[in-house]
Coordinates of N, CA, C and O in Angstrom, one line a residue:
A1 N 100.3 166.7 90.6 CA 99.1 167.3 90.2 C 99.0 168.7 91.5 O 98.6 169.9 91.1
N2 N 98.8 167.7 92.6 CA 98.6 168.7 93.9 C 99.9 169.3 94.0 O 99.3 171.0 94.5
G3 N 101.0 168.9 93.9 CA 101.8 170.1 94.0 C 101.9 170.8 93.0 O 102.6 172.1 93.2
L4 N 101.5 170.9 91.8 CA 101.4 172.2 91.1 C 100.2 173.1 91.3 O 100.4 174.5 91.5
R5 N 99.3 172.6 91.8 CA 98.2 173.5 92.3 C 98.3 174.0 93.7 O 98.0 175.0 94.2
M6 N 99.2 173.3 94.8 CA 99.5 174.3 95.7 C 100.1 175.5 96.2 O 99.5 176.4 97.0
P7 N 100.8 176.3 94.9 CA 101.0 177.7 95.0 C 100.3 178.5 94.9 O 100.0 179.6 95.4
L8 N 98.5 178.2 94.3 CA 97.6 178.9 93.9 C 96.4 178.7 95.0 O 95.9 179.5 95.2
V9 N 96.8 178.1 96.0 CA 95.4 177.7 97.4 C 95.7 179.2 98.3 O 94.6 179.8 98.1
P10 N 97.0 180.1 98.5 CA 96.8 181.3 99.1 C 95.5 182.5 98.4 O 94.9 183.0 98.6
Y11 N 96.0 182.2 96.6 CA 95.4 183.2 95.8 C 93.6 182.2 95.8 O 92.9 183.5 95.4
S12 N 93.4 181.5 95.9 CA 92.2 181.0 95.8 C 91.4 181.4 97.3 O 90.0 181.8 97.4
V13 N 92.1 181.5 98.3 CA 91.4 181.9 99.5 C 91.4 183.3 99.7 O 90.3 183.8 99.7
M14 N 92.0 183.9 99.0 CA 92.0 185.7 98.7 C 90.8 185.7 98.0 O 89.9 186.7 98.4
L15 N 90.5 185.0 97.0 CA 89.2 184.9 96.2 C 88.4 185.2 96.7 O 87.1 185.5 96.5
L16 N 87.8 184.7 97.6 CA 86.9 183.8 98.2 C 86.7 185.0 99.3 O 85.4 185.4 99.6
G17 N 87.7 185.5 100.2 CA 87.6 186.1 100.9 C 87.3 187.8 100.5 O 86.6 188.7 101.1
T18 N 87.5 188.1 99.3 CA 87.4 189.3 98.3 C 86.1 189.0 97.9 O 86.0 190.4 97.0
G19 N 85.2 187.6 97.8 CA 84.0 188.0 97.3 C 84.1 187.8 95.3 O 83.3 187.9 94.7
Q20 N 85.4 187.5 94.9 CA 85.5 187.5 93.6 C 85.4 186.0 93.1 O 86.6 185.6 91.8
Q21 N 85.0 184.9 93.8 CA 85.3 183.5 92.9 C 84.5 183.5 91.8 O 85.1 182.7 91.2
R22 N 83.5 184.2 91.5 CA 83.3 184.2 90.3 C 83.8 184.5 89.0 O 83.9 184.0 87.8
V23 N 84.9 185.3 89.2 CA 85.9 185.7 88.3 C 86.8 184.7 87.6 O 87.5 184.5 86.6
A24 N 86.9 183.6 89.1 CA 87.7 182.0 88.7 C 86.7 181.3 88.0 O 87.7 179.9 88.4
L25 N 86.2 181.0 87.6 CA 85.0 180.1 87.9 C 85.4 179.6 86.8 O 85.1 178.1 86.7
W26 N 86.4 179.9 85.9 CA 86.2 178.8 84.4 C 87.4 177.9 85.0 O 88.1 177.2 83.8
A27 N 88.6 178.1 85.7 CA 90.0 177.8 85.8 C 89.4 176.1 86.1 O 89.6 175.5 85.6
P28 N 88.6 175.6 87.2 CA 88.4 174.6 87.4 C 87.5 173.7 86.2 O 87.9 172.3 86.2
I29 N 86.5 174.4 85.5 CA 85.6 174.0 84.4 C 87.0 173.3 83.6 O 86.8 171.9 82.9
V30 N 88.1 174.4 82.8 CA 89.0 173.9 82.0 C 90.0 173.1 82.6 O 90.3 172.1 82.0
E31 N 90.3 172.7 84.0 CA 90.9 171.7 84.2 C 90.2 170.4 84.6 O 90.7 169.3 83.8
G32 N 89.3 170.6 85.0 CA 88.2 168.9 84.8 C 88.2 168.6 83.3 O 88.1 167.9 83.5
I33 N 87.6 169.4 82.6 CA 87.6 169.1 80.9 C 89.2 168.3 80.7 O 89.3 167.5 80.0
A34 N 89.6 169.3 80.7 CA 91.3 168.8 80.2 C 91.6 167.8 81.2 O 92.5 166.7 80.4
N35 N 91.8 167.5 82.1 CA 92.1 166.2 83.0 C 91.2 165.0 82.6 O 91.8 164.0 82.4
L36 N 89.9 165.4 82.2 CA 88.9 163.9 81.8 C 89.4 163.0 80.3 O 89.8 162.4 80.2
I37 N 89.6 164.5 79.5 CA 90.0 164.2 78.1 C 91.4 163.3 78.2 O 91.6 162.4 77.2
A38 N 92.5 164.4 78.6 CA 93.8 163.7 78.6 C 94.0 162.0 79.8 O 94.3 161.9 79.1
S39 N 93.0 162.2 80.6 CA 93.1 160.6 81.3 C 92.6 159.6 80.7 O 93.1 158.3 80.5
V40 N 91.4 160.2 80.1 CA 90.6 158.7 79.2 C 92.0 158.8 78.3 O 91.7 157.5 77.7
V41 N 92.3 159.8 77.6 CA 93.2 159.2 76.1 C 94.5 158.7 76.5 O 95.1 157.4 76.1
L42 N 95.3 159.3 77.4 CA 96.5 158.3 78.1 C 96.0 157.0 78.8 O 96.6 156.0 78.7
G43 N 94.9 156.9 79.5 CA 94.5 155.8 80.0 C 94.2 154.7 79.0 O 94.8 153.8 79.2
R44 N 94.0 155.0 78.5 CA 93.6 153.6 76.8 C 94.9 153.3 76.9 O 95.3 152.2 76.4
I45 N 96.2 154.1 76.6 CA 97.2 154.0 75.7 C 97.9 153.2 77.0 O 99.0 152.5 76.5
Y46 N 98.1 154.0 78.5 CA 99.2 153.5 78.7 C 99.0 152.8 80.4 O 99.5 152.6 81.3
G47 N 97.5 152.8 80.5 CA 96.9 152.4 81.6 C 97.0 153.2 82.8 O 96.8 154.4 82.6
A48 N 97.1 153.0 84.1 CA 96.8 153.3 85.4 C 97.9 154.8 85.4 O 97.9 155.7 86.0
I49 N 99.2 154.8 85.3 CA 99.9 155.9 84.6 C 99.6 156.8 83.7 O 99.3 158.2 83.9
G50 N 98.8 156.3 82.8 CA 98.6 157.4 82.0 C 97.4 158.4 82.5 O 97.5 159.4 82.2
V51 N 96.3 157.9 83.3 CA 95.4 158.0 83.8 C 96.1 159.2 84.9 O 95.5 160.7 85.3
A52 N 97.1 158.8 85.4 CA 97.8 159.9 86.4 C 98.7 160.9 85.9 O 98.4 162.3 85.8
Y53 N 99.4 160.7 84.6 CA 99.6 161.8 83.5 C 98.5 162.9 83.4 O 99.1 163.8 83.0
G54 N 96.9 162.1 83.1 CA 96.1 163.1 82.4 C 95.8 164.1 83.6 O 95.6 164.9 83.6
T55 N 95.9 163.7 84.8 CA 95.4 164.7 85.8 C 96.6 165.8 86.0 O 96.4 166.7 86.3
L56 N 97.8 165.2 85.7 CA 98.8 166.4 85.7 C 98.4 166.9 84.6 O 98.9 168.6 85.1
I57 N 98.3 166.9 83.6 CA 98.0 167.6 82.3 C 97.0 168.9 82.5 O 96.6 169.8 82.4
G58 N 96.0 167.7 83.5 CA 94.4 168.9 83.6 C 95.3 170.2 84.8 O 94.7 170.9 84.5
A59 N 96.1 169.5 85.6 CA 96.4 170.4 86.8 C 97.0 171.5 86.3 O 96.6 172.8 86.7
A60 N 98.1 171.0 85.1 CA 98.8 172.4 84.5 C 97.7 173.6 83.6 O 97.9 174.4 83.7
F61 N 96.5 173.0 83.2 CA 95.7 173.4 82.6 C 95.0 174.3 83.2 O 94.7 175.5 82.9
G62 N 94.7 173.7 84.3 CA 94.1 174.6 85.7 C 95.1 176.3 85.9 O 94.6 177.0 86.5
V63 N 96.3 175.5 86.6 CA 97.1 176.8 86.8 C 97.4 177.4 85.9 O 97.7 178.8 86.2
L64 N 97.7 177.0 84.7 CA 97.9 178.4 83.3 C 96.9 178.9 83.4 O 97.1 180.3 82.9
W65 N 95.7 178.5 83.3 CA 94.1 179.5 83.2 C 94.3 180.7 84.4 O 94.1 181.7 84.0
Q66 N 94.5 180.0 85.7 CA 94.5 180.9 86.7 C 95.4 182.2 86.6 O 95.5 183.1 86.4
I67 N 96.9 181.7 85.9 CA 97.8 182.5 85.7 C 97.4 183.7 84.6 O 98.1 184.5 85.0
V68 N 97.4 182.9 83.5 CA 97.0 183.8 82.3 C 96.1 184.9 82.5 O 96.0 186.0 81.9
I69 N 94.5 183.9 82.9 CA 93.8 184.3 82.5 C 93.1 185.3 83.9 O 92.2 186.4 83.9
N70 N 93.0 184.6 84.7 CA 92.2 185.0 86.1 C 93.2 186.5 87.0 O 92.8 187.4 87.1
I71 N 94.2 186.1 87.2 CA 95.1 187.2 87.9 C 94.9 188.3 87.3 O 94.9 189.2 87.9
P72 N 95.2 188.8 86.0 CA 94.9 190.4 85.8 C 93.4 190.6 85.6 O 93.2 191.6 86.0
R73 N 92.5 189.5 85.8 CA 91.0 190.0 86.1 C 90.8 190.6 87.7 O 89.7 190.6 88.0
T74 N 91.7 190.0 88.7 CA 91.0 190.4 89.9 C 91.9 191.5 90.2 O 93.0 191.2 91.1
T75 N 91.6 192.4 90.0 CA 92.1 193.5 90.5 C 92.0 193.9 92.1 O 93.0 195.0 92.5
V76 N 91.1 193.6 92.9 CA 91.2 193.8 94.3 C 92.3 193.2 94.8 O 93.1 193.5 96.1
I77 N 92.7 191.9 94.6 CA 93.7 191.2 94.7 C 95.3 192.0 94.1 O 95.6 191.4 93.2
P78 N 96.2 192.3 94.7 CA 97.4 192.8 94.1 C 98.3 191.7 93.8 O 99.2 190.9 94.5
C79 N 98.0 191.2 92.9 CA 99.2 190.2 92.5 C 99.5 190.2 91.0 O 98.8 190.4 89.9
R80 N 101.0 190.4 90.7 CA 101.6 190.3 89.3 C 102.1 189.1 89.0 O 102.9 188.2 89.7
R81 N 101.9 188.4 87.7 CA 101.9 187.1 87.2 C 103.7 186.8 87.3 O 103.8 186.0 87.8
L82 N 104.1 187.9 86.9 CA 105.6 187.4 87.0 C 106.0 187.1 88.3 O 106.8 185.9 88.6
A83 N 105.6 187.7 89.4 CA 106.5 187.6 90.6 C 106.0 186.5 91.3 O 106.3 185.4 91.7
F84 N 104.4 186.0 90.7 CA 103.9 185.2 91.3 C 104.5 183.8 90.8 O 104.8 182.6 91.5
V85 N 104.6 183.5 89.5 CA 105.5 182.5 89.0 C 106.9 182.0 89.8 O 107.2 181.3 89.7
R86 N 107.2 183.4 90.1 CA 109.0 183.7 90.3 C 108.6 183.0 91.3 O 109.6 182.1 92.3
E87 N 108.1 183.1 92.5 CA 107.9 182.9 93.9 C 107.0 181.6 94.4 O 107.8 181.1 95.2
G88 N 106.4 181.4 93.4 CA 105.3 180.3 93.9 C 106.0 179.2 93.1 O 105.9 177.8 93.9
Y89 N 106.6 179.2 91.7 CA 107.2 177.8 91.2 C 108.4 178.3 91.1 O 109.3 177.0 91.0
G90 N 109.3 179.1 90.5 CA 110.8 179.1 90.3 C 111.4 178.7 91.1 O 112.3 178.2 91.2
R91 N 111.3 179.4 92.4 CA 112.3 178.9 93.5 C 112.1 177.5 93.9 O 113.1 177.0 93.9
A92 N 111.1 176.9 93.8 CA 111.1 175.4 94.1 C 111.7 174.6 92.9 O 112.7 173.2 92.9
V93 N 111.6 174.9 91.5 CA 112.4 174.6 90.4 C 113.8 174.9 90.8 O 114.7 173.4 90.4
V94 N 114.1 175.5 90.8 CA 115.8 175.7 90.9 C 116.2 175.1 92.2 O 117.3 174.4 91.9
A95 N 115.6 174.8 93.1 CA 116.1 174.1 94.4 C 116.2 172.6 93.7 O 117.1 172.2 94.4
F96 N 115.6 171.8 93.2 CA 115.3 170.8 93.1 C 115.6 170.7 91.4 O 116.7 169.4 90.9
M97 N 116.7 170.8 90.9 CA 117.6 171.1 89.7 C 118.4 170.2 89.6 O 118.6 169.2 88.8
P98 N 119.4 169.8 90.7 CA 120.3 169.2 90.8 C 119.9 167.7 90.7 O 120.7 167.1 90.2
L99 N 118.6 167.6 91.5 CA 118.0 166.0 90.8 C 117.7 165.8 89.4 O 117.8 164.4 89.3
L100 N 117.8 166.3 88.8 CA 117.6 166.2 87.4 C 118.7 165.3 86.4 O 118.4 164.6 85.8
V101 N 119.9 164.9 87.3 CA 121.3 164.6 87.0 C 120.6 163.1 87.1 O 120.7 162.1 86.4
L102 N 119.9 162.7 87.8 CA 119.2 161.0 87.9 C 118.6 160.6 86.7 O 118.7 159.2 86.7
F103 N 118.3 161.3 85.7 CA 117.3 161.1 84.7 C 118.3 161.0 83.6 O 118.2 160.6 82.2
V104 N 119.6 161.1 83.8 CA 120.8 161.2 82.6 C 120.6 159.8 82.6 O 120.8 158.8 84.0
P105 N 120.5 159.1 80.9 CA 120.6 157.6 81.3 C 121.9 156.6 81.9 O 121.6 155.4 81.9
A106 N 122.4 157.2 81.6 CA 124.1 156.7 82.3 C 124.3 156.7 83.8 O 124.0 155.4 84.0
V107 N 123.5 157.4 84.6 CA 122.9 157.4 85.9 C 121.9 156.4 86.3 O 122.0 155.6 87.2
S108 N 121.0 156.5 85.0 CA 119.4 156.0 85.6 C 119.9 154.5 85.2 O 119.3 153.7 85.8
S109 N 120.5 153.8 84.7 CA 121.0 152.2 84.6 C 122.0 152.0 85.2 O 122.1 150.5 85.3
D110 N 122.7 152.5 85.9 CA 123.9 151.6 86.7 C 123.6 152.1 88.2 O 123.4 153.1 88.6
A111 N 123.2 150.7 88.8 CA 122.6 151.2 90.5 C 123.8 151.9 90.8 O 123.3 152.5 92.1
T112 N 125.1 151.2 91.2 CA 125.8 151.9 92.3 C 126.1 153.4 91.9 O 126.1 154.3 92.8
L113 N 126.1 153.6 90.7 CA 126.2 155.1 90.1 C 125.0 156.0 90.3 O 125.5 157.1 91.2
R114 N 123.9 155.7 90.4 CA 122.6 156.2 91.0 C 122.8 156.3 92.2 O 122.4 157.6 92.5
I115 N 123.2 155.7 93.0 CA 123.3 155.6 95.0 C 124.0 157.1 94.8 O 123.6 157.6 95.4
G116 N 125.3 157.1 94.5 CA 126.5 157.9 94.9 C 126.0 159.0 94.2 O 125.8 159.9 95.0
V117 N 125.1 159.1 93.0 CA 124.5 160.5 92.3 C 123.8 160.7 93.1 O 123.6 162.1 93.4
L118 N 122.6 160.0 93.4 CA 121.8 160.5 94.3 C 122.3 161.5 95.8 O 122.1 162.3 96.3
G119 N 123.1 160.7 96.5 CA 124.1 161.2 97.2 C 124.0 163.0 97.4 O 123.6 163.5 98.1
I120 N 125.3 162.5 96.2 CA 125.3 164.1 95.9 C 124.2 165.1 95.7 O 124.2 166.2 96.2
A121 N 123.4 164.7 94.5 CA 122.1 165.4 94.1 C 121.3 165.9 95.4 O 120.9 167.0 95.4
I122 N 121.5 165.2 96.6 CA 120.5 165.5 97.6 C 121.2 166.2 98.4 O 120.7 167.5 99.0
I123 N 122.5 166.6 98.6 CA 123.3 167.4 99.2 C 123.4 169.0 98.3 O 123.1 170.0 98.9
L124 N 123.5 168.8 96.9 CA 123.4 169.6 96.1 C 122.3 170.6 96.1 O 121.9 171.6 96.2
T125 N 121.2 169.5 96.5 CA 119.8 170.4 96.3 C 119.6 171.0 98.0 O 118.8 172.5 97.9
A126 N 119.9 170.5 98.8 CA 119.5 171.0 100.4 C 120.4 172.6 100.2 O 120.0 173.3 100.7
A127 N 121.9 172.4 99.4 CA 122.8 173.4 100.0 C 121.8 174.8 98.9 O 122.0 175.7 99.4
V128 N 121.3 174.6 97.4 CA 120.5 175.2 97.1 C 119.6 175.9 97.6 O 119.3 177.5 97.7
F129 N 118.4 175.2 98.0 CA 117.5 175.4 98.9 C 117.6 176.3 99.9 O 117.1 177.1 99.7
W130 N 118.6 175.9 101.1 CA 119.1 176.8 102.1 C 119.7 178.3 101.6 O 119.0 179.0 102.2
F131 N 120.9 178.2 100.8 CA 121.6 179.5 100.3 C 120.8 180.0 99.4 O 120.8 181.5 99.2
I132 N 120.0 179.4 98.5 CA 119.5 180.5 96.9 C 118.2 180.6 97.0 O 118.2 181.6 97.1
T133 N 117.6 179.6 97.8 CA 115.6 179.4 97.3 C 115.2 180.2 98.6 O 113.8 180.7 98.5
L134 N 115.8 179.9 99.8 CA 114.8 180.3 100.9 C 115.5 182.1 101.5 O 116.8 182.4 101.1
Q135 N 114.3 182.3 101.4 CA 114.5 184.0 102.1 C 115.1 183.8 103.1 O 114.9 183.1 103.9
D136 N 115.9 185.2 103.7 CA 116.2 185.3 104.7 C 115.6 185.3 106.1 O 115.7 184.4 107.1
T137 N 114.1 186.0 106.0 CA 113.4 185.5 107.0 C 112.7 183.9 107.1 O 112.3 183.4 108.3
E138 N 112.8 183.2 106.2 CA 112.6 181.8 105.9 C 113.7 181.3 106.9 O 113.3 180.0 107.8
R139 N 114.6 181.5 106.7 CA 116.3 180.6 107.3 C 116.0 181.1 108.5 O 116.4 180.3 109.4
T140 N 116.1 182.2 109.0 CA 115.4 182.6 110.4 C 114.5 181.6 111.4 O 114.9 181.7 112.5
R141 N 113.2 181.7 110.8 CA 112.2 181.1 111.0 C 112.7 179.6 111.2 O 112.5 178.8 112.3
F142 N 113.1 179.0 110.3 CA 113.7 177.6 110.5 C 115.0 177.1 111.5 O 114.6 176.5 112.2
K143 N 115.8 178.3 112.2 CA 116.8 178.2 112.5 C 116.1 178.1 114.2 O 116.3 177.6 115.1
A144 N 115.1 178.9 114.2 CA 114.1 179.4 115.3 C 113.6 177.8 115.7 O 113.3 177.5 116.7
L145 N 113.1 177.6 114.8 CA 112.1 176.0 115.0 C 113.4 175.2 115.4 O 113.0 174.5 116.3
L146 N 114.2 175.0 114.7 CA 115.6 174.2 115.1 C 115.8 174.2 116.7 O 116.0 173.4 117.3
A147 N 115.9 175.4 117.0 CA 116.3 175.7 118.1 C 115.2 175.4 119.2 O 115.7 174.8 120.4
R148 N 114.3 175.7 119.1 CA 112.9 175.1 120.1 C 113.3 173.4 120.1 O 112.9 173.1 121.2
R149 N 112.9 173.0 119.1 CA 113.1 171.4 119.2 C 114.7 170.7 119.9 O 114.4 169.7 120.5
R150 N 115.5 171.5 119.9 CA 116.9 171.3 120.8 C 116.5 171.3 122.1 O 117.0 170.5 122.7
L151 N 115.6 172.2 122.7 CA 115.4 172.6 124.0 C 114.5 171.8 124.6 O 114.4 171.3 125.9
I152 N 113.6 171.0 123.9 CA 112.6 169.6 124.2 C 113.2 168.8 124.9 O 114.3 168.1 124.2

């Protein structure tokens, strides 16, 4: 749930900085209501894991409300929905797609196969992350950080 909310943190800070926090007042209310309902219902059915899933569902409602309702209403902050979704969520989803192979039933049921596939999936995830999802400026900053760490 927190991972879903994190890309919205800079947007929330800009709302406060531009005095438009009232525009986004309903997003946390909608998230809280969805969280409460989903957590109670799923908690009764599945126990503690159901409450966790309820929190995830609540966060999804809050994020969707921000993207669909609030972003178009905050005209002072130049933010396009498609660009926000692509940069805030799309790049991360693409980077971690190789790990989805771990949910294949044949892989998840065999421990030896799972370990081998996990290693390959992690290498593929790192390669996709480095070559596809990181921007050139981010790669440059990461290389500079590594170079500084080696000098210490």
